[in-house]
Structure formats: C-alpha cells, structure tokens
C-alpha positions as YAML, in Angstrom:
chain: A
units: angstrom
residues:
- id: 1
  name: MET
  ca: [106.01, 78.84, 153.40]
- id: 2
  name: GLU
  ca: [103.29, 81.02, 151.89]
- id: 3
  name: THR
  ca: [101.40, 77.90, 150.79]
- id: 4
  name: ALA
  ca: [101.58, 76.43, 154.25]
- id: 5
  name: ILE
  ca: [100.22, 79.66, 155.80]
- id: 6
  name: THR
  ca: [97.38, 79.75, 153.27]
- id: 7
  name: THR
  ca: [96.49, 76.16, 154.06]
- id: 8
  name: ILE
  ca: [96.40, 76.93, 157.78]
- id: 9
  name: VAL
  ca: [94.18, 79.98, 157.23]
- id: 10
  name: VAL
  ca: [91.76, 78.03, 155.01]
- id: 11
  name: ALA
  ca: [91.61, 75.23, 157.55]
- id: 12
  name: PHE
  ca: [90.93, 77.74, 160.33]
- id: 13
  name: ILE
  ca: [88.14, 79.44, 158.42]
- id: 14
  name: THR
  ca: [86.59, 76.09, 157.49]
- id: 15
  name: ALA
  ca: [86.79, 74.88, 161.08]
- id: 16
  name: VAL
  ca: [85.18, 78.02, 162.47]
- id: 17
  name: LEU
  ca: [82.63, 78.83, 159.76]
- id: 18
  name: GLY
  ca: [82.06, 75.38, 158.31]
- id: 19
  name: PRO
  ca: [79.41, 74.23, 160.80]
- id: 20
  name: SER
  ca: [77.50, 77.51, 160.45]
- id: 21
  name: ILE
  ca: [77.53, 77.35, 156.67]
- id: 22
  name: LEU
  ca: [76.55, 73.70, 156.76]
- id: 23
  name: GLU
  ca: [73.59, 74.43, 159.01]
- id: 24
  name: TRP
  ca: [72.53, 77.32, 156.77]
- id: 25
  name: VAL
  ca: [72.61, 75.14, 153.67]
- id: 26
  name: LYS
  ca: [70.72, 72.34, 155.43]
- id: 27
  name: ALA
  ca: [68.10, 74.82, 156.58]
- id: 28
  name: LYS
  ca: [67.62, 76.03, 153.02]
- id: 29
  name: VAL
  ca: [67.40, 72.52, 151.63]
- id: 30
  name: ASN
  ca: [65.06, 71.22, 154.31]
- id: 31
  name: LYS
  ca: [62.94, 74.33, 154.56]
- id: 32
  name: LYS
  ca: [59.33, 73.31, 154.24]
- id: 33
  name: PRO
  ca: [57.06, 75.36, 152.01]
- id: 34
  name: SER
  ca: [54.48, 77.48, 153.74]
- id: 35
  name: PRO
  ca: [50.87, 76.26, 153.64]
- id: 36
  name: GLU
  ca: [50.10, 79.13, 151.27]
- id: 37
  name: SER
  ca: [52.82, 78.11, 148.79]
- id: 38
  name: SER
  ca: [51.60, 74.49, 148.87]
- id: 39
  name: VAL
  ca: [48.06, 75.62, 148.10]
- id: 40
  name: LYS
  ca: [49.33, 77.86, 145.30]
- id: 41
  name: GLU
  ca: [51.28, 74.95, 143.82]
- id: 42
  name: ALA
  ca: [48.19, 72.72, 143.92]
- id: 43
  name: ILE
  ca: [46.05, 75.43, 142.31]
- id: 44
  name: ASP
  ca: [48.60, 75.94, 139.53]
- id: 45
  name: VAL
  ca: [48.90, 72.25, 138.61]
- id: 46
  name: ASN
  ca: [45.13, 71.75, 138.83]
- id: 47
  name: GLU
  ca: [44.59, 74.67, 136.47]
- id: 48
  name: LEU
  ca: [47.07, 73.24, 133.98]
- id: 49
  name: ILE
  ca: [45.46, 69.80, 134.06]
- id: 50
  name: ASP
  ca: [42.00, 71.33, 133.74]
- id: 51
  name: SER
  ca: [43.21, 73.18, 130.65]
- id: 52
  name: GLN
  ca: [44.46, 69.92, 129.09]
- id: 53
  name: LEU
  ca: [41.08, 68.26, 129.74]
- id: 54
  name: GLU
  ca: [39.22, 71.22, 128.29]
- id: 55
  name: GLN
  ca: [41.29, 70.99, 125.10]
- id: 56
  name: LEU
  ca: [40.45, 67.29, 124.90]
- id: 57
  name: MET
  ca: [36.74, 68.00, 125.33]
- id: 58
  name: ASP
  ca: [36.83, 70.56, 122.51]
- id: 59
  name: GLU
  ca: [38.81, 68.31, 120.16]
- id: 60
  name: LEU
  ca: [36.98, 65.03, 120.81]
- id: 61
  name: GLY
  ca: [33.42, 66.28, 121.26]
- id: 62
  name: CYS
  ca: [32.90, 63.85, 124.14]
- id: 63
  name: ASP
  ca: [30.36, 64.24, 126.96]
- id: 64
  name: ARG
  ca: [32.58, 63.47, 129.93]
- id: 65
  name: ILE
  ca: [36.30, 63.20, 130.57]
- id: 66
  name: TRP
  ca: [37.96, 62.49, 133.88]
- id: 67
  name: ILE
  ca: [41.24, 61.61, 135.58]
- id: 68
  name: GLY
  ca: [41.37, 59.07, 138.41]
- id: 69
  name: GLN
  ca: [44.49, 58.58, 140.53]
- id: 70
  name: PHE
  ca: [45.62, 55.62, 142.61]
- id: 71
  name: HIS
  ca: [46.19, 56.08, 146.32]
- id: 72
  name: ASN
  ca: [46.27, 54.20, 149.60]
- id: 73
  name: GLY
  ca: [43.02, 53.87, 151.50]
- id: 74
  name: GLY
  ca: [43.10, 52.07, 154.82]
- id: 75
  name: HIS
  ca: [44.89, 48.83, 155.68]
- id: 76
  name: PHE
  ca: [44.16, 45.12, 155.60]
- id: 77
  name: TYR
  ca: [43.71, 43.25, 158.85]
- id: 78
  name: PRO
  ca: [45.89, 41.74, 160.29]
- id: 79
  name: THR
  ca: [48.95, 42.47, 158.11]
- id: 80
  name: GLY
  ca: [48.53, 46.23, 157.89]
- id: 81
  name: LYS
  ca: [49.19, 46.19, 154.15]
- id: 82
  name: SER
  ca: [47.80, 49.24, 152.34]
- id: 83
  name: ILE
  ca: [44.54, 48.86, 150.44]
- id: 84
  name: GLN
  ca: [44.98, 50.19, 146.90]
- id: 85
  name: LYS
  ca: [42.16, 52.47, 145.78]
- id: 86
  name: PHE
  ca: [41.47, 55.11, 143.18]
- id: 87
  name: SER
  ca: [39.42, 58.29, 143.11]
- id: 88
  name: ILE
  ca: [38.39, 60.69, 140.39]
- id: 89
  name: PHE
  ca: [40.25, 63.94, 141.01]
- id: 90
  name: TYR
  ca: [39.47, 65.82, 137.79]
- id: 91
  name: GLU
  ca: [36.33, 65.88, 135.66]
- id: 92
  name: LYS
  ca: [35.02, 67.92, 132.73]
- id: 93
  name: LEU
  ca: [31.43, 67.65, 131.45]
- id: 94
  name: THR
  ca: [29.06, 68.98, 128.85]
- id: 95
  name: PRO
  ca: [26.23, 71.09, 130.34]
- id: 96
  name: ASP
  ca: [23.71, 68.24, 129.98]
- id: 97
  name: THR
  ca: [25.92, 65.53, 131.51]
- id: 98
  name: ASN
  ca: [25.71, 64.53, 135.16]
- id: 99
  name: THR
  ca: [28.86, 64.39, 137.25]
- id: 100
  name: ILE
  ca: [30.20, 61.06, 138.53]
- id: 101
  name: GLN
  ca: [33.17, 62.39, 140.49]
- id: 102
  name: HIS
  ca: [31.43, 62.20, 143.86]
- id: 103
  name: VAL
  ca: [30.46, 58.55, 143.19]
- id: 104
  name: PHE
  ca: [33.93, 57.30, 142.28]
- id: 105
  name: GLN
  ca: [35.83, 58.11, 145.45]
- id: 106
  name: GLN
  ca: [37.88, 55.64, 147.52]
- id: 107
  name: ILE
  ca: [37.10, 52.83, 145.06]
- id: 108
  name: PRO
  ca: [39.07, 49.58, 145.66]
- id: 109
  name: VAL
  ca: [40.99, 48.59, 142.53]
- id: 110
  name: SER
  ca: [39.68, 45.04, 143.09]
- id: 111
  name: LEU
  ca: [36.29, 46.11, 141.69]
- id: 112
  name: PHE
  ca: [37.67, 46.58, 138.17]
- id: 113
  name: PRO
  ca: [40.29, 43.82, 137.70]
- id: 114
  name: LYS
  ca: [39.78, 43.26, 133.96]
- id: 115
  name: ALA
  ca: [39.88, 46.93, 133.01]
- id: 116
  name: LEU
  ca: [42.91, 47.77, 135.14]
- id: 117
  name: SER
  ca: [44.75, 44.64, 134.00]
- id: 118
  name: LYS
  ca: [44.14, 45.64, 130.39]
- id: 119
  name: LEU
  ca: [45.40, 49.17, 131.05]
- id: 120
  name: TYR
  ca: [48.46, 47.92, 132.92]
- id: 121
  name: LYS
  ca: [49.42, 45.62, 130.04]
- id: 122
  name: ASP
  ca: [48.35, 47.62, 126.98]
- id: 123
  name: GLY
  ca: [47.89, 51.19, 128.22]
- id: 124
  name: GLU
  ca: [44.49, 51.62, 126.57]
- id: 125
  name: LEU
  ca: [41.07, 50.04, 126.17]
- id: 126
  name: ALA
  ca: [38.16, 50.87, 123.90]
- id: 127
  name: ILE
  ca: [34.46, 50.10, 124.13]
- id: 128
  name: THR
  ca: [33.02, 51.52, 120.94]
- id: 129
  name: ASN
  ca: [29.75, 49.60, 121.30]
- id: 130
  name: TYR
  ca: [28.57, 48.22, 124.65]
- id: 131
  name: LYS
  ca: [26.41, 45.60, 122.90]
- id: 132
  name: THR
  ca: [29.15, 43.98, 120.82]
- id: 133
  name: ASP
  ca: [32.52, 44.81, 122.43]
- id: 134
  name: ASP
  ca: [34.22, 43.39, 125.52]
- id: 135
  name: THR
  ca: [33.14, 45.70, 128.34]
- id: 136
  name: TYR
  ca: [35.97, 44.79, 130.76]
- id: 137
  name: ASP
  ca: [33.62, 44.84, 133.78]
- id: 138
  name: LEU
  ca: [32.73, 48.46, 132.98]
- id: 139
  name: GLY
  ca: [29.05, 47.87, 132.24]
- id: 140
  name: ILE
  ca: [28.13, 50.24, 135.08]
- id: 141
  name: PHE
  ca: [28.90, 53.22, 132.86]
- id: 142
  name: ALA
  ca: [26.35, 52.10, 130.27]
- id: 143
  name: LYS
  ca: [23.74, 50.91, 132.75]
- id: 144
  name: ASP
  ca: [23.85, 53.79, 135.26]
- id: 145
  name: TYR
  ca: [25.06, 56.69, 133.14]
- id: 146
  name: GLY
  ca: [23.84, 55.92, 129.63]
- id: 147
  name: THR
  ca: [27.31, 55.75, 128.10]
- id: 148
  name: LYS
  ca: [27.33, 54.57, 124.48]
- id: 149
  name: SER
  ca: [31.11, 54.51, 123.87]
- id: 150
  name: PHE
  ca: [33.82, 54.53, 126.51]
- id: 151
  name: TYR
  ca: [37.61, 54.74, 126.42]
- id: 152
  name: MET
  ca: [40.24, 54.45, 129.15]
- id: 153
  name: ILE
  ca: [43.91, 55.36, 128.91]
- id: 154
  name: ALA
  ca: [46.63, 54.69, 131.47]
- id: 155
  name: VAL
  ca: [48.30, 57.75, 132.98]
- id: 156
  name: ASP
  ca: [51.99, 57.04, 133.62]
- id: 157
  name: ASP
  ca: [54.63, 59.08, 135.39]
- id: 158
  name: LEU
  ca: [57.92, 59.95, 133.68]
- id: 159
  name: ASP
  ca: [59.44, 56.63, 134.80]
- id: 160
  name: GLY
  ca: [56.61, 54.66, 133.24]
- id: 161
  name: HIS
  ca: [54.82, 53.85, 136.51]
- id: 162
  name: PHE
  ca: [51.04, 53.42, 136.27]
- id: 163
  name: ILE
  ca: [49.67, 56.21, 138.49]
- id: 164
  name: GLY
  ca: [46.20, 56.93, 137.15]
- id: 165
  name: VAL
  ca: [43.49, 56.56, 134.52]
- id: 166
  name: MET
  ca: [41.81, 58.83, 132.03]
- id: 167
  name: GLY
  ca: [38.20, 58.05, 131.12]
- id: 168
  name: ILE
  ca: [36.43, 59.40, 128.02]
- id: 169
  name: ALA
  ca: [32.68, 58.90, 127.62]
- id: 170
  name: TYR
  ca: [30.22, 59.46, 124.79]
- id: 171
  name: ASN
  ca: [26.64, 59.37, 126.08]
- id: 172
  name: GLU
  ca: [24.56, 60.83, 123.26]
- id: 173
  name: LYS
  ca: [25.76, 58.49, 120.52]
- id: 174
  name: GLU
  ca: [28.44, 55.94, 119.75]
- id: 175
  name: HIS
  ca: [31.79, 57.27, 118.63]
- id: 176
  name: LYS
  ca: [34.78, 55.40, 117.25]
- id: 177
  name: LEU
  ca: [37.99, 57.33, 117.83]
- id: 178
  name: SER
  ca: [39.99, 58.09, 114.71]
- id: 179
  name: LYS
  ca: [43.74, 57.58, 114.41]
- id: 180
  name: GLU
  ca: [44.25, 61.34, 114.72]
- id: 181
  name: GLU
  ca: [42.11, 61.49, 117.86]
- id: 182
  name: TRP
  ca: [44.11, 58.66, 119.47]
- id: 183
  name: ILE
  ca: [47.34, 60.52, 118.73]
- id: 184
  name: PHE
  ca: [45.94, 63.72, 120.26]
- id: 185
  name: ILE
  ca: [44.75, 61.84, 123.37]
- id: 186
  name: ARG
  ca: [48.14, 60.17, 123.87]
- id: 187
  name: GLN
  ca: [49.88, 63.52, 123.65]
- id: 188
  name: LYS
  ca: [47.60, 65.06, 126.25]
- id: 189
  name: VAL
  ca: [47.86, 62.03, 128.56]
- id: 190
  name: GLY
  ca: [51.64, 62.34, 128.36]
- id: 191
  name: ALA
  ca: [51.44, 66.03, 129.28]
- id: 192
  name: ILE
  ca: [49.15, 65.28, 132.24]
- id: 193
  name: GLY
  ca: [51.45, 62.49, 133.40]
- id: 194
  name: SER
  ca: [54.37, 64.93, 133.35]
- id: 195
  name: LEU
  ca: [52.42, 67.51, 135.37]
- id: 196
  name: LEU
  ca: [51.43, 64.93, 137.97]
- id: 197
  name: THR
  ca: [55.00, 63.59, 138.15]
- id: 198
  name: ASP
  ca: [56.36, 67.05, 138.89]
- id: 199
  name: TYR
  ca: [53.68, 67.72, 141.49]
- id: 200
  name: LEU
  ca: [53.53, 64.35, 143.24]
- id: 201
  name: TYR
  ca: [57.26, 63.61, 143.39]
- id: 202
  name: LYS
  ca: [58.60, 67.08, 144.08]
- id: 203
  name: LYS
  ca: [60.52, 67.12, 147.36]
- id: 204
  name: LYS
  ca: [58.77, 69.11, 150.02]
...
C-alpha cells in the first residue's frame, strides 16, 4: 500500500513539475553565449595559438610562419555548391619580414592543387631549395617574397579532418629542417589542431 502511494505521489510531482524542469534544462542547454563571452573565447584561443607560433619562431629561427584555414566563400552558379577557399588567419614575422596575411584572403583552393593534394595525402611538403626541388605550384613565395626555403604542414582536427595549413618560410637563406625540428613542428601543429577543434566545433 505504501509503495502504491509513493508511486502515485512521484507520478503527481513528475506530471506537475516535469514540464517546468524540462523547460529549465532545455533553456540551460540551448542558452546562447553573450556576444562578450564569444569575443572572450575567440581572444583566448587566438592568444594560445599565437603563443604556439611564437615558440615555433624562436625554435626554428624562421622568418615567417602562418596558419591558413579552409572555409566557404560564395557559391557556384547554378548549383549553389559552396566554393572552397582558404585564408591566412594567423601570422608571425621577424621585424624585417613583410606580412602576406592581407594578400592571402579568400583564396580558392583550386589555385594550389599540387600543394594541397600533397598535404592531403602526406601531411607535409618541403621545398629546401627552390632551384632544385619540386615547388608544388608555390613559386609565388620565391618570386614575390624572396623565400629561399618553404615548408607546409597540414593542420588536422582531432578526427583527422584536414582543416588548415601551416606555412614556414626562410627568406634570408636556405634551411633544411632537422629531424628534431620536424618533431617539434609536428607537436605544435597537433596542439594548434586541438585548439582549433575545441573552438570551431564547440556547441554554441
């Protein structure tokens, strides 16, 4: 008898309060962050990525290092399919090196098919010497910016999806990366990929 009464009471409370509790939980789950909290989150992740790039600059002694990310940019006519592009979002430079970030914005991935295909398949590419190595359609960096050695590394998210590119340039002189430098770069690229995964895929 006591069990039956308890069951009735629980059912009554659930029936009366259940919808209110459910709405409260849904409101908490679906609550959108304020514009200020979104800006703070962006500032925090940008600062962390900038710190990783600064450590790379110090360790590698390079002249320029940058991170480009893939994104949609317009649509094809008449299908409406998204046009895949990339833009440089992060860049670190030596004092005597000119920025290229403003140049590489909204760039169609179709302009660099060899380089991006190489990165998609192998994760890395190296141009130690622009005169003797395969340049993967990246001659613009030597011609327009005086780059002597250039390296690109794929930035993947935690599920292994190709979401961006790291570029490392030596302008003053050629530089062949050592085994230890490659290991250090891969560690930092992994850390940056993790930061971007958390930021880009976090539910709003």
